[in-house]
mmCIF file of C-alpha atoms in Angstrom:
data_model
loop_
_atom_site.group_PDB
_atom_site.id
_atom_site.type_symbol
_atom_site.label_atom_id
_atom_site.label_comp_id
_atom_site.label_asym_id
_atom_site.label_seq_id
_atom_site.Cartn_x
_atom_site.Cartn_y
_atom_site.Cartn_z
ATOM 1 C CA UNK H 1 22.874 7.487 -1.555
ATOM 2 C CA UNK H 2 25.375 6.861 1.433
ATOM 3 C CA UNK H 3 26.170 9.195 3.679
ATOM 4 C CA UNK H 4 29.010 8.314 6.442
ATOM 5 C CA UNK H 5 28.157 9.905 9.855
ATOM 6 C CA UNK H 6 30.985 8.095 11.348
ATOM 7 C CA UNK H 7 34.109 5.689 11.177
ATOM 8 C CA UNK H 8 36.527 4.437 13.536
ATOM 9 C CA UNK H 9 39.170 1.821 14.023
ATOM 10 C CA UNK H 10 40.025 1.320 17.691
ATOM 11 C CA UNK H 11 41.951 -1.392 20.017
ATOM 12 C CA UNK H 12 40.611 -4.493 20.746
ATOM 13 C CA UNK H 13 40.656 -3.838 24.038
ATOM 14 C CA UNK H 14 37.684 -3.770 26.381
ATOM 15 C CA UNK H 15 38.590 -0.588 28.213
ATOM 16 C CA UNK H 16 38.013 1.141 24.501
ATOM 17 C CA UNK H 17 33.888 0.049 24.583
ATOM 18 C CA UNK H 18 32.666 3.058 26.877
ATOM 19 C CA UNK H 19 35.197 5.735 24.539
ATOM 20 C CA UNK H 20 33.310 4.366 21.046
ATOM 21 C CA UNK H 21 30.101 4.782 23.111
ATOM 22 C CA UNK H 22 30.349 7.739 23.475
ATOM 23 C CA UNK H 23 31.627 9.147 20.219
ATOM 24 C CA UNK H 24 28.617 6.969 18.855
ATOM 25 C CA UNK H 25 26.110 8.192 20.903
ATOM 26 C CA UNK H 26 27.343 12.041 20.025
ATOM 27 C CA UNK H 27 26.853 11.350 16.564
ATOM 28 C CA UNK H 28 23.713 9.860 16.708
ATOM 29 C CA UNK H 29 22.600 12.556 18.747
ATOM 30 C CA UNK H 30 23.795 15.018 16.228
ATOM 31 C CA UNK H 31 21.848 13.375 13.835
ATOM 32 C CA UNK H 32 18.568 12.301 15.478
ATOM 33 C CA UNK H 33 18.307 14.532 18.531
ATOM 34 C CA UNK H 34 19.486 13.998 22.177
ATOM 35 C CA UNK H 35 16.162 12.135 23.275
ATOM 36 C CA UNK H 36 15.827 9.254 20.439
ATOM 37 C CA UNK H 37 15.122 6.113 21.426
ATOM 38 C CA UNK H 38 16.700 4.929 17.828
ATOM 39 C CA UNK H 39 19.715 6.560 18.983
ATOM 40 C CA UNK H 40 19.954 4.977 22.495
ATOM 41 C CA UNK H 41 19.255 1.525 20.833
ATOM 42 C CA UNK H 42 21.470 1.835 17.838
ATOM 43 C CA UNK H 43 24.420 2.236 20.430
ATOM 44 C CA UNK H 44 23.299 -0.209 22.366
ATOM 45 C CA UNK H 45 23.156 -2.771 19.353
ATOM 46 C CA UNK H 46 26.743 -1.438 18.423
ATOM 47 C CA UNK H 47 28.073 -1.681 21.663
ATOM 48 C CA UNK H 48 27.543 -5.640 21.601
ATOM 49 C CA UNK H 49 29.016 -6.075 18.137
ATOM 50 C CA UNK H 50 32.033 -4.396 19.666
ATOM 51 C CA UNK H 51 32.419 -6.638 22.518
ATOM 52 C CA UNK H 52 31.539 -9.595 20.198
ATOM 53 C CA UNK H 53 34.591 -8.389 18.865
ATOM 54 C CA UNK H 54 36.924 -7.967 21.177
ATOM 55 C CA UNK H 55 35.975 -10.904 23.346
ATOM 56 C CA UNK H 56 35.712 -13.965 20.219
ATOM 57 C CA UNK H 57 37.852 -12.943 17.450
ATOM 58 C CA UNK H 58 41.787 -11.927 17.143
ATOM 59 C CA UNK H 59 40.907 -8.109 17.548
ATOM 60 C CA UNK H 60 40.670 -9.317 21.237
ATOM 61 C CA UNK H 61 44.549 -10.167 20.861
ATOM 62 C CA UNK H 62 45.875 -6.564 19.886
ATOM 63 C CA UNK H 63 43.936 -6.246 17.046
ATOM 64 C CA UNK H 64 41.676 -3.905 15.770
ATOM 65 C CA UNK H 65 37.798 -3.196 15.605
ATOM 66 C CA UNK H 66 36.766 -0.850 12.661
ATOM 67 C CA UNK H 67 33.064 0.496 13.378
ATOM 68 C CA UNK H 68 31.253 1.901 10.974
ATOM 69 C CA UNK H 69 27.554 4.536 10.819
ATOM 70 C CA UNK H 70 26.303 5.120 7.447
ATOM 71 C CA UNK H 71 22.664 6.986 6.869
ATOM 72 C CA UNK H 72 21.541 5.103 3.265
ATOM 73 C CA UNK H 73 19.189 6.967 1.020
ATOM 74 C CA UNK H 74 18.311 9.129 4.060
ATOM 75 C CA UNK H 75 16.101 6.701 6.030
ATOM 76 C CA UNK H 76 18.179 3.836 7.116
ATOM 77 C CA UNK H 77 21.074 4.071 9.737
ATOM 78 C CA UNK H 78 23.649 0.839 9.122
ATOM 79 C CA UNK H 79 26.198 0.226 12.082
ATOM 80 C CA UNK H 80 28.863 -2.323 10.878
ATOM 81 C CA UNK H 81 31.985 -3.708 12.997
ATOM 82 C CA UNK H 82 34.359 -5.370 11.033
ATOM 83 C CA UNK H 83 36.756 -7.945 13.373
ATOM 84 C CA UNK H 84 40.151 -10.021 12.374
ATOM 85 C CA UNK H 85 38.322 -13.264 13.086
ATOM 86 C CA UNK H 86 38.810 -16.267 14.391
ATOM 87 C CA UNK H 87 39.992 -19.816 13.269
ATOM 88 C CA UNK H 88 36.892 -21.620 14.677
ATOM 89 C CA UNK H 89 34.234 -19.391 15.259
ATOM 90 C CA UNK H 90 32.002 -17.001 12.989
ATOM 91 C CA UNK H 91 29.542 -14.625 14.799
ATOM 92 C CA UNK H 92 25.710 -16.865 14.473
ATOM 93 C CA UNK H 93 22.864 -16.669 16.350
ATOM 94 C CA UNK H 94 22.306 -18.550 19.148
ATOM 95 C CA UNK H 95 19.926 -19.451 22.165
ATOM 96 C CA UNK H 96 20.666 -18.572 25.632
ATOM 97 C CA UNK H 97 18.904 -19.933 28.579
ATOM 98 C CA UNK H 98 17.686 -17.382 31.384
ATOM 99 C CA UNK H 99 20.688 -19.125 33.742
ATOM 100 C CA UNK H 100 23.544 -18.087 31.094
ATOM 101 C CA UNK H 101 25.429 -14.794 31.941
ATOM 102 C CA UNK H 102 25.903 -13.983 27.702
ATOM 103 C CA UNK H 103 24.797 -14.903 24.609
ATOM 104 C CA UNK H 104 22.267 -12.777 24.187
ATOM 105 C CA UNK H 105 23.596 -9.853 22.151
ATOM 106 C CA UNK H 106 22.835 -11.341 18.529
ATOM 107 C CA UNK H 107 19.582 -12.250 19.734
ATOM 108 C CA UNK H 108 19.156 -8.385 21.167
ATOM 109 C CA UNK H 109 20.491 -7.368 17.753
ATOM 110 C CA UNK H 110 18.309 -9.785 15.627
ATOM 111 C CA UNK H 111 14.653 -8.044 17.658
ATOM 112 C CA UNK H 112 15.709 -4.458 17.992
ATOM 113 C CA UNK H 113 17.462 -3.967 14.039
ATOM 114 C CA UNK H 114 15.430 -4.115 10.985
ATOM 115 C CA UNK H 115 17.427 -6.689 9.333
ATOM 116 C CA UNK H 116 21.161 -7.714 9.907
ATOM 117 C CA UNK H 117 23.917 -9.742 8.626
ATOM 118 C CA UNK H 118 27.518 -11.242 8.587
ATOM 119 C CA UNK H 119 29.931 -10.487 5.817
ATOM 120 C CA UNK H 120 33.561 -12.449 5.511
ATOM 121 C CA UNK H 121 35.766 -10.434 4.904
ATOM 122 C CA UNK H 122 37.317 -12.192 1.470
ATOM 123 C CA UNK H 123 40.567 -10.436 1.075
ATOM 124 C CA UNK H 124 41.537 -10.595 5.135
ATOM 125 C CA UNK H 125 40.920 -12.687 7.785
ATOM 126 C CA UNK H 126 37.942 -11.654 9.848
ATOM 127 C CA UNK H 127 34.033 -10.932 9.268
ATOM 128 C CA UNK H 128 32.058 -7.707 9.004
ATOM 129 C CA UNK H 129 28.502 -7.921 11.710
ATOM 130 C CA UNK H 130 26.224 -5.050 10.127
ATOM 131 C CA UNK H 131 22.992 -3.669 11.666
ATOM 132 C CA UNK H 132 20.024 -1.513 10.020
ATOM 133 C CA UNK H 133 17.500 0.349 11.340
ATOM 134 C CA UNK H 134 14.539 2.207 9.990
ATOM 135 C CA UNK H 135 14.300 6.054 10.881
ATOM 136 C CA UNK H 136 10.927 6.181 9.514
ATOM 137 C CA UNK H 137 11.624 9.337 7.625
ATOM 138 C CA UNK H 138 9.958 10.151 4.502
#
């Protein structure tokens, strides 16, 4: 079963990040209490997909950003961040060395989620970077 806890298309405009924070973080907090460390982590992890967003893909150029919380079957949290893409470039893992200022937010995303993913979006332009984490509920 899905449940959505929240959904929201904003502009692709970095001065949006701290506002979808925010309205994350409140819903999380709603959900898992005020104190989880899930809850600080899962916005965290969605906070980079965001920027990802905004900084390497069209949304960056007036577009959009569509972020997305589902709770599946009760135990899982997915965050997924759908972009209007890019000609060249499709979100991928990569390696950052300790004298690079970014690149690391895949890599954060890829050690703090329980598994994660990039969908292309078939009928637009643009890809969908999903998250999951484990609640650990019963």
């Amino acid at each position: 079963m899905l449940h959505k806890i929240a959904e929201i298309d904003v502009p692709g405009a970095e001065s949006i990040v701290g506002r979808v924070r925010r309205h994350l973080a409140d819903k999380l907090a709603e959900l898992l209490g005020e104190d989880s460390e899930i809850a600080a982590e899962t916005v965290l992890l969605a906070d980079e997909l965001i920027a990802n967003a905004i900084r390497h893909t069209r949304s960056g150029e007036q577009g959009l950003v569509r972020v997305s919380v589902c709770l599946l079957e009760g135990r899982v949290l997915r965050v997924s961040v759908r972009d209007e893409g890019h000609d060249t470039n499709r979100p991928r893992l990569g390696e950052a060395s300790l004298d690079d200022v970014s690149g690391r937010g895949l890599m954060m995303v890829d050690q703090i989620s329980t598994r994660w993913g990039v969908i292309a979006n078939a009928e637009q332009a643009g890809s969908t970077v999903w998250f999951e984490r484990a609640l650990g509920m019963p």
